[in-house]
PDB file of C-alpha atoms and ligand atoms in Angstrom:
ATOM      1  CA  MET A   1     -27.719 -13.322-149.328  1.00  0.00           C
ATOM      2  CA  THR A   2     -24.072 -12.315-149.185  1.00  0.00           C
ATOM      3  CA  GLN A   3     -22.958  -8.743-148.625  1.00  0.00           C
ATOM      4  CA  ASP A   4     -21.842  -8.613-152.279  1.00  0.00           C
ATOM      5  CA  GLU A   5     -25.321  -9.701-153.423  1.00  0.00           C
ATOM      6  CA  LEU A   6     -26.885  -6.971-151.264  1.00  0.00           C
ATOM      7  CA  LYS A   7     -24.546  -4.404-152.822  1.00  0.00           C
ATOM      8  CA  ALA A   8     -25.503  -5.621-156.308  1.00  0.00           C
ATOM      9  CA  LEU A   9     -29.192  -5.332-155.374  1.00  0.00           C
ATOM     10  CA  VAL A  10     -28.940  -1.649-154.409  1.00  0.00           C
ATOM     11  CA  GLY A  11     -26.593  -0.933-157.312  1.00  0.00           C
ATOM     12  CA  ARG A  12     -29.399  -2.085-159.626  1.00  0.00           C
ATOM     13  CA  ALA A  13     -32.080  -0.197-157.701  1.00  0.00           C
ATOM     14  CA  ALA A  14     -30.111   3.058-157.898  1.00  0.00           C
ATOM     15  CA  VAL A  15     -30.455   3.196-161.684  1.00  0.00           C
ATOM     16  CA  GLU A  16     -34.117   4.188-161.247  1.00  0.00           C
ATOM     17  CA  HIS A  17     -32.902   7.408-159.586  1.00  0.00           C
ATOM     18  CA  VAL A  18     -30.806   8.463-162.567  1.00  0.00           C
ATOM     19  CA  VAL A  19     -32.436  11.340-164.445  1.00  0.00           C
ATOM     20  CA  PRO A  20     -32.654  10.621-168.214  1.00  0.00           C
ATOM     21  CA  GLY A  21     -30.700  13.081-170.365  1.00  0.00           C
ATOM     22  CA  ALA A  22     -28.810  14.541-167.402  1.00  0.00           C
ATOM     23  CA  VAL A  23     -25.294  14.188-166.014  1.00  0.00           C
ATOM     24  CA  VAL A  24     -25.089  11.905-162.980  1.00  0.00           C
ATOM     25  CA  GLY A  25     -22.754  12.284-159.985  1.00  0.00           C
ATOM     26  CA  VAL A  26     -20.947   9.040-159.203  1.00  0.00           C
ATOM     27  CA  GLY A  27     -19.334   8.101-155.886  1.00  0.00           C
ATOM     28  CA  THR A  28     -16.667   5.563-155.021  1.00  0.00           C
ATOM     29  CA  GLY A  29     -16.457   2.080-153.537  1.00  0.00           C
ATOM     30  CA  SER A  30     -17.532  -1.501-154.055  1.00  0.00           C
ATOM     31  CA  THR A  31     -21.266  -0.695-153.882  1.00  0.00           C
ATOM     32  CA  VAL A  32     -20.848   2.117-156.394  1.00  0.00           C
ATOM     33  CA  ASN A  33     -18.927  -0.263-158.656  1.00  0.00           C
ATOM     34  CA  CYS A  34     -22.121  -2.349-158.859  1.00  0.00           C
ATOM     35  CA  PHE A  35     -24.048   0.809-159.728  1.00  0.00           C
ATOM     36  CA  ILE A  36     -21.525   1.791-162.438  1.00  0.00           C
ATOM     37  CA  ASP A  37     -21.890  -1.648-164.032  1.00  0.00           C
ATOM     38  CA  GLU A  38     -25.671  -1.152-164.144  1.00  0.00           C
ATOM     39  CA  LEU A  39     -25.319   2.435-165.378  1.00  0.00           C
ATOM     40  CA  ALA A  40     -23.374   1.085-168.355  1.00  0.00           C
ATOM     41  CA  LYS A  41     -26.566  -0.620-169.553  1.00  0.00           C
ATOM     42  CA  ILE A  42     -28.330   2.760-169.903  1.00  0.00           C
ATOM     43  CA  LYS A  43     -25.301   4.839-170.905  1.00  0.00           C
ATOM     44  CA  ASP A  44     -26.999   6.059-174.112  1.00  0.00           C
ATOM     45  CA  ARG A  45     -29.706   7.670-171.980  1.00  0.00           C
ATOM     46  CA  ILE A  46     -27.424   9.903-169.875  1.00  0.00           C
ATOM     47  CA  ALA A  47     -25.294  12.931-170.729  1.00  0.00           C
ATOM     48  CA  GLY A  48     -22.276  11.580-168.849  1.00  0.00           C
ATOM     49  CA  ALA A  49     -20.962  11.444-165.307  1.00  0.00           C
ATOM     50  CA  VAL A  50     -19.001  13.529-162.828  1.00  0.00           C
ATOM     51  CA  SER A  51     -16.768  11.179-160.889  1.00  0.00           C
ATOM     52  CA  SER A  52     -15.513  11.367-157.297  1.00  0.00           C
ATOM     53  CA  SER A  53     -12.283   9.402-157.735  1.00  0.00           C
ATOM     54  CA  GLN A  54      -9.695   8.138-160.151  1.00  0.00           C
ATOM     55  CA  LYS A  55     -10.921   4.573-159.560  1.00  0.00           C
ATOM     56  CA  SER A  56     -14.522   5.389-160.464  1.00  0.00           C
ATOM     57  CA  THR A  57     -13.368   7.408-163.466  1.00  0.00           C
ATOM     58  CA  GLU A  58     -11.440   4.411-164.779  1.00  0.00           C
ATOM     59  CA  ARG A  59     -14.418   2.094-164.332  1.00  0.00           C
ATOM     60  CA  LEU A  60     -16.835   4.552-165.967  1.00  0.00           C
ATOM     61  CA  GLN A  61     -14.512   5.071-168.929  1.00  0.00           C
ATOM     62  CA  ALA A  62     -13.928   1.341-169.311  1.00  0.00           C
ATOM     63  CA  HIS A  63     -17.694   1.082-169.862  1.00  0.00           C
ATOM     64  CA  GLY A  64     -17.580   3.902-172.432  1.00  0.00           C
ATOM     65  CA  ILE A  65     -19.353   6.406-170.159  1.00  0.00           C
ATOM     66  CA  ALA A  66     -18.175  10.009-170.693  1.00  0.00           C
ATOM     67  CA  VAL A  67     -16.614  11.499-167.552  1.00  0.00           C
ATOM     68  CA  LEU A  68     -16.953  15.274-167.397  1.00  0.00           C
ATOM     69  CA  ASP A  69     -14.772  17.703-165.495  1.00  0.00           C
ATOM     70  CA  ALA A  70     -16.703  19.022-162.484  1.00  0.00           C
ATOM     71  CA  ASN A  71     -15.974  22.564-163.669  1.00  0.00           C
ATOM     72  CA  GLN A  72     -17.819  21.925-166.941  1.00  0.00           C
ATOM     73  CA  VAL A  73     -21.036  21.131-165.096  1.00  0.00           C
ATOM     74  CA  ASP A  74     -23.219  23.705-163.320  1.00  0.00           C
ATOM     75  CA  SER A  75     -25.450  21.340-161.421  1.00  0.00           C
ATOM     76  CA  LEU A  76     -26.357  17.708-161.045  1.00  0.00           C
ATOM     77  CA  PRO A  77     -29.852  16.414-160.314  1.00  0.00           C
ATOM     78  CA  VAL A  78     -28.526  13.407-158.434  1.00  0.00           C
ATOM     79  CA  TYR A  79     -25.391  12.020-156.789  1.00  0.00           C
ATOM     80  CA  ILE A  80     -25.221   8.303-156.037  1.00  0.00           C
ATOM     81  CA  ASP A  81     -22.707   7.004-153.522  1.00  0.00           C
ATOM     82  CA  GLY A  82     -22.160   4.463-150.766  1.00  0.00           C
ATOM     83  CA  ALA A  83     -21.371   5.000-147.090  1.00  0.00           C
ATOM     84  CA  ASP A  84     -19.396   3.403-144.287  1.00  0.00           C
ATOM     85  CA  GLU A  85     -22.159   4.234-141.802  1.00  0.00           C
ATOM     86  CA  ILE A  86     -25.542   5.928-142.148  1.00  0.00           C
ATOM     87  CA  ASP A  87     -27.983   6.886-139.407  1.00  0.00           C
ATOM     88  CA  HIS A  88     -31.757   7.216-139.594  1.00  0.00           C
ATOM     89  CA  GLY A  89     -31.431  10.929-140.370  1.00  0.00           C
ATOM     90  CA  GLY A  90     -29.289  10.300-143.461  1.00  0.00           C
ATOM     91  CA  HIS A  91     -26.061  11.521-141.809  1.00  0.00           C
ATOM     92  CA  MET A  92     -23.088   9.443-142.907  1.00  0.00           C
ATOM     93  CA  ILE A  93     -19.493   8.544-142.277  1.00  0.00           C
ATOM     94  CA  LYS A  94     -17.652   8.241-145.583  1.00  0.00           C
ATOM     95  CA  GLY A  95     -14.068   7.994-146.731  1.00  0.00           C
ATOM     96  CA  GLY A  96     -13.302   4.316-146.215  1.00  0.00           C
ATOM     97  CA  GLY A  97     -12.054   4.410-149.802  1.00  0.00           C
ATOM     98  CA  ALA A  98     -10.098   7.650-149.181  1.00  0.00           C
ATOM     99  CA  ALA A  99     -12.208   9.570-151.717  1.00  0.00           C
ATOM    100  CA  LEU A 100     -14.076  11.752-149.206  1.00  0.00           C
ATOM    101  CA  THR A 101     -12.976  15.175-150.482  1.00  0.00           C
ATOM    102  CA  ARG A 102     -14.049  14.656-154.074  1.00  0.00           C
ATOM    103  CA  GLU A 103     -17.147  12.839-152.832  1.00  0.00           C
ATOM    104  CA  LYS A 104     -18.132  15.881-150.790  1.00  0.00           C
ATOM    105  CA  ILE A 105     -17.503  18.209-153.733  1.00  0.00           C
ATOM    106  CA  VAL A 106     -19.683  16.199-156.109  1.00  0.00           C
ATOM    107  CA  ALA A 107     -22.333  15.686-153.422  1.00  0.00           C
ATOM    108  CA  ASP A 108     -22.433  19.443-152.904  1.00  0.00           C
ATOM    109  CA  MET A 109     -22.983  20.024-156.628  1.00  0.00           C
ATOM    110  CA  ALA A 110     -26.010  17.737-156.605  1.00  0.00           C
ATOM    111  CA  GLU A 111     -29.607  18.482-155.721  1.00  0.00           C
ATOM    112  CA  ARG A 112     -30.138  15.041-154.238  1.00  0.00           C
ATOM    113  CA  PHE A 113     -27.820  12.508-152.579  1.00  0.00           C
ATOM    114  CA  VAL A 114     -28.979   8.915-153.000  1.00  0.00           C
ATOM    115  CA  CYS A 115     -27.044   6.627-150.685  1.00  0.00           C
ATOM    116  CA  ILE A 116     -26.740   2.947-151.552  1.00  0.00           C
ATOM    117  CA  ALA A 117     -25.574   0.509-148.896  1.00  0.00           C
ATOM    118  CA  ASP A 118     -26.079  -2.943-147.507  1.00  0.00           C
ATOM    119  CA  ALA A 119     -28.121  -2.992-144.316  1.00  0.00           C
ATOM    120  CA  SER A 120     -25.070  -3.523-142.079  1.00  0.00           C
ATOM    121  CA  LYS A 121     -24.204   0.158-142.620  1.00  0.00           C
ATOM    122  CA  LEU A 122     -27.314   1.433-140.800  1.00  0.00           C
ATOM    123  CA  VAL A 123     -26.515   2.576-137.227  1.00  0.00           C
ATOM    124  CA  GLN A 124     -28.235   4.443-134.397  1.00  0.00           C
ATOM    125  CA  THR A 125     -25.239   6.702-133.704  1.00  0.00           C
ATOM    126  CA  LEU A 126     -22.277   7.362-136.012  1.00  0.00           C
ATOM    127  CA  GLY A 127     -18.782   6.564-134.743  1.00  0.00           C
ATOM    128  CA  ARG A 128     -18.139   2.847-134.586  1.00  0.00           C
ATOM    129  CA  PHE A 129     -16.524   2.988-138.036  1.00  0.00           C
ATOM    130  CA  PRO A 130     -13.237   4.916-137.720  1.00  0.00           C
ATOM    131  CA  LEU A 131     -13.850   8.481-138.899  1.00  0.00           C
ATOM    132  CA  PRO A 132     -11.614   9.371-141.889  1.00  0.00           C
ATOM    133  CA  VAL A 133     -10.134  12.867-141.958  1.00  0.00           C
ATOM    134  CA  GLU A 134      -8.128  14.006-145.005  1.00  0.00           C
ATOM    135  CA  VAL A 135      -5.261  16.200-143.860  1.00  0.00           C
ATOM    136  CA  ILE A 136      -2.431  18.133-145.505  1.00  0.00           C
ATOM    137  CA  PRO A 137       0.650  16.065-144.544  1.00  0.00           C
ATOM    138  CA  MET A 138       2.436  18.819-142.562  1.00  0.00           C
ATOM    139  CA  ALA A 139      -0.625  19.202-140.305  1.00  0.00           C
ATOM    140  CA  SER A 140      -1.124  15.546-139.371  1.00  0.00           C
ATOM    141  CA  GLY A 141       0.561  16.004-135.950  1.00  0.00           C
ATOM    142  CA  LEU A 142      -1.397  19.143-135.122  1.00  0.00           C
ATOM    143  CA  VAL A 143      -4.730  17.685-136.245  1.00  0.00           C
ATOM    144  CA  SER A 144      -4.020  14.395-134.407  1.00  0.00           C
ATOM    145  CA  ARG A 145      -3.498  16.298-131.135  1.00  0.00           C
ATOM    146  CA  ARG A 146      -6.783  18.125-131.586  1.00  0.00           C
ATOM    147  CA  LEU A 147      -8.616  14.879-132.369  1.00  0.00           C
ATOM    148  CA  ARG A 148      -7.181  13.319-129.190  1.00  0.00           C
ATOM    149  CA  ALA A 149      -8.486  16.306-127.226  1.00  0.00           C
ATOM    150  CA  LEU A 150     -11.957  15.455-128.585  1.00  0.00           C
ATOM    151  CA  GLY A 151     -11.597  11.931-127.178  1.00  0.00           C
ATOM    152  CA  GLY A 152     -10.588  10.181-130.408  1.00  0.00           C
ATOM    153  CA  GLN A 153      -7.588   7.998-131.232  1.00  0.00           C
ATOM    154  CA  PRO A 154      -6.260   8.986-134.669  1.00  0.00           C
ATOM    155  CA  ARG A 155      -3.955   6.799-136.778  1.00  0.00           C
ATOM    156  CA  VAL A 156      -2.414   7.665-140.110  1.00  0.00           C
ATOM    157  CA  ARG A 157      -3.766   5.244-142.761  1.00  0.00           C
ATOM    158  CA  GLU A 158      -0.644   3.449-143.891  1.00  0.00           C
ATOM    159  CA  GLY A 159       0.379   3.426-147.536  1.00  0.00           C
ATOM    160  CA  VAL A 160      -2.432   5.757-148.608  1.00  0.00           C
ATOM    161  CA  VAL A 161      -2.021   9.034-150.455  1.00  0.00           C
ATOM    162  CA  THR A 162      -5.321  10.528-151.611  1.00  0.00           C
ATOM    163  CA  ASP A 163      -6.088  11.615-155.182  1.00  0.00           C
ATOM    164  CA  ASN A 164      -5.283  15.129-153.863  1.00  0.00           C
ATOM    165  CA  GLY A 165      -1.841  14.195-152.474  1.00  0.00           C
ATOM    166  CA  ASN A 166      -2.844  14.186-148.799  1.00  0.00           C
ATOM    167  CA  VAL A 167      -2.949  11.678-145.925  1.00  0.00           C
ATOM    168  CA  ILE A 168      -5.907  10.148-144.112  1.00  0.00           C
ATOM    169  CA  LEU A 169      -6.260   9.974-140.335  1.00  0.00           C
ATOM    170  CA  ASP A 170      -8.678   7.249-139.180  1.00  0.00           C
ATOM    171  CA  VAL A 171     -10.170   8.167-135.821  1.00  0.00           C
ATOM    172  CA  THR A 172     -11.603   5.580-133.451  1.00  0.00           C
ATOM    173  CA  GLY A 173     -13.371   6.186-130.134  1.00  0.00           C
ATOM    174  CA  LEU A 174     -15.656   9.029-131.208  1.00  0.00           C
ATOM    175  CA  GLU A 175     -19.368   8.900-130.511  1.00  0.00           C
ATOM    176  CA  ILE A 176     -20.846  11.371-132.969  1.00  0.00           C
ATOM    177  CA  ARG A 177     -24.041  12.568-131.301  1.00  0.00           C
ATOM    178  CA  ASP A 178     -24.235  15.873-133.201  1.00  0.00           C
ATOM    179  CA  PRO A 179     -22.865  15.143-136.700  1.00  0.00           C
ATOM    180  CA  ALA A 180     -23.469  18.657-138.092  1.00  0.00           C
ATOM    181  CA  ALA A 181     -21.638  20.366-135.211  1.00  0.00           C
ATOM    182  CA  MET A 182     -18.674  17.983-135.325  1.00  0.00           C
ATOM    183  CA  GLU A 183     -18.450  18.282-139.108  1.00  0.00           C
ATOM    184  CA  SER A 184     -18.195  22.056-139.054  1.00  0.00           C
ATOM    185  CA  ASP A 185     -15.885  22.070-136.019  1.00  0.00           C
ATOM    186  CA  ILE A 186     -13.269  19.696-137.471  1.00  0.00           C
ATOM    187  CA  ASN A 187     -13.579  21.203-140.955  1.00  0.00           C
ATOM    188  CA  ASN A 188     -12.491  24.566-139.528  1.00  0.00           C
ATOM    189  CA  TRP A 189      -9.145  23.325-138.209  1.00  0.00           C
ATOM    190  CA  PRO A 190      -6.116  24.478-140.225  1.00  0.00           C
ATOM    191  CA  GLY A 191      -4.711  21.594-142.260  1.00  0.00           C
ATOM    192  CA  VAL A 192      -7.962  19.654-142.433  1.00  0.00           C
ATOM    193  CA  VAL A 193      -9.055  19.239-146.035  1.00  0.00           C
ATOM    194  CA  THR A 194     -12.232  17.284-145.376  1.00  0.00           C
ATOM    195  CA  VAL A 195     -13.760  15.374-142.485  1.00  0.00           C
ATOM    196  CA  GLY A 196     -15.688  12.251-143.432  1.00  0.00           C
ATOM    197  CA  ILE A 197     -18.894  13.304-141.666  1.00  0.00           C
ATOM    198  CA  PHE A 198     -21.565  14.026-144.281  1.00  0.00           C
ATOM    199  CA  ALA A 199     -24.199  15.951-142.342  1.00  0.00           C
ATOM    200  CA  ARG A 200     -24.506  19.119-144.386  1.00  0.00           C
ATOM    201  CA  ASN A 201     -24.546  16.896-147.501  1.00  0.00           C
ATOM    202  CA  ARG A 202     -26.591  14.130-145.956  1.00  0.00           C
ATOM    203  CA  ALA A 203     -28.506  11.561-147.974  1.00  0.00           C
ATOM    204  CA  LYS A 204     -32.028  12.550-149.044  1.00  0.00           C
ATOM    205  CA  VAL A 205     -32.794   8.914-149.840  1.00  0.00           C
ATOM    206  CA  CYS A 206     -31.070   5.745-148.719  1.00  0.00           C
ATOM    207  CA  LEU A 207     -31.524   2.443-150.532  1.00  0.00           C
ATOM    208  CA  LEU A 208     -30.577  -0.297-148.101  1.00  0.00           C
ATOM    209  CA  GLY A 209     -29.968  -3.829-149.301  1.00  0.00           C
ATOM    210  CA  THR A 210     -31.647  -6.382-147.037  1.00  0.00           C
ATOM    211  CA  PRO A 211     -32.338 -10.109-147.520  1.00  0.00           C
ATOM    212  CA  GLU A 212     -36.011  -9.130-147.958  1.00  0.00           C
ATOM    213  CA  GLY A 213     -35.199  -6.679-150.740  1.00  0.00           C
ATOM    214  CA  VAL A 214     -34.425  -2.973-151.037  1.00  0.00           C
ATOM    215  CA  ARG A 215     -35.558  -0.945-148.036  1.00  0.00           C
ATOM    216  CA  ARG A 216     -35.962   2.764-148.748  1.00  0.00           C
ATOM    217  CA  LEU A 217     -35.316   5.389-146.049  1.00  0.00           C
ATOM    218  CA  ASP A 218     -36.378   8.974-146.822  1.00  0.00           C
TER     219      ASP A 218
HETATM  220  C1  5RP B   1     -15.208   5.890-150.303  1.00  0.00           C
HETATM  221  C2  5RP B   1     -16.490   5.834-149.569  1.00  0.00           C
HETATM  222  C3  5RP B   1     -17.388   4.656-149.823  1.00  0.00           C
HETATM  223  O1  5RP B   1     -18.617   5.125-150.243  1.00  0.00           O
HETATM  224  C4  5RP B   1     -17.521   3.875-148.564  1.00  0.00           C
HETATM  225  O2  5RP B   1     -16.222   3.527-148.098  1.00  0.00           O
HETATM  226  C5  5RP B   1     -18.361   2.609-148.763  1.00  0.00           C
HETATM  227  O3  5RP B   1     -17.665   1.730-149.592  1.00  0.00           O
HETATM  228  P1  5RP B   1     -18.219   0.293-149.974  1.00  0.00           P
HETATM  229  O4  5RP B   1     -19.369   0.507-150.893  1.00  0.00           O
HETATM  230  O5  5RP B   1     -17.039  -0.387-150.638  1.00  0.00           O
HETATM  231  O6  5RP B   1     -18.622  -0.401-148.699  1.00  0.00           O
HETATM  232  O7  5RP B   1     -16.835   6.683-148.791  1.00  0.00           O
HETATM  233  O8  5RP B   1     -14.420   6.964-149.897  1.00  0.00           O
END
């Protein structure tokens, strides 16, 4: 099976995790696009969606799915999103699509994060995928120096301005042995909007697409 077929497989499987009658939190990326296309088939059975990016909003609306402002919604039973890397504890690196800040907000609103990914995203230790950090533009030099002091090599992602008007630093060379500690450390630096480590908001369930079918990690 191709990677796209594996993404389609978990996109379909994720629909079973949508709570009928409720609002669903929707992530961003090519795997989530497969999920959105499946969600469209049951759109009359949900109360709408809270979206984590302009791109997902456009796709949801193109299917006629109501997109609600996050501030109109008190809680979400479930948030469904992809990942760039996920470990066996459900900790993730996210932000390959530059949507990490809104993804973390919607994930935090939700009771349950269901991660959907093809099996290539499962790793023993996070860090091979460059860690995205969303930064206020005037702080990119300061934050880059601090990331270098941690042993990473940051690079500004060229041509990318986030939905929030900020830049992304992609950091290679980090071995993330304690995701929760590194998440809270980097998040505390002035100028950092969001670091793409999802440890506090880790996945409760991961649906992994494999050639043998959907493998579920709890
Ligand atoms: C976007 C993300 C995505 O979930 C992540 O990049 C995975 O994307 P894809 O499903 O296209 O592999 O974090 O900011």
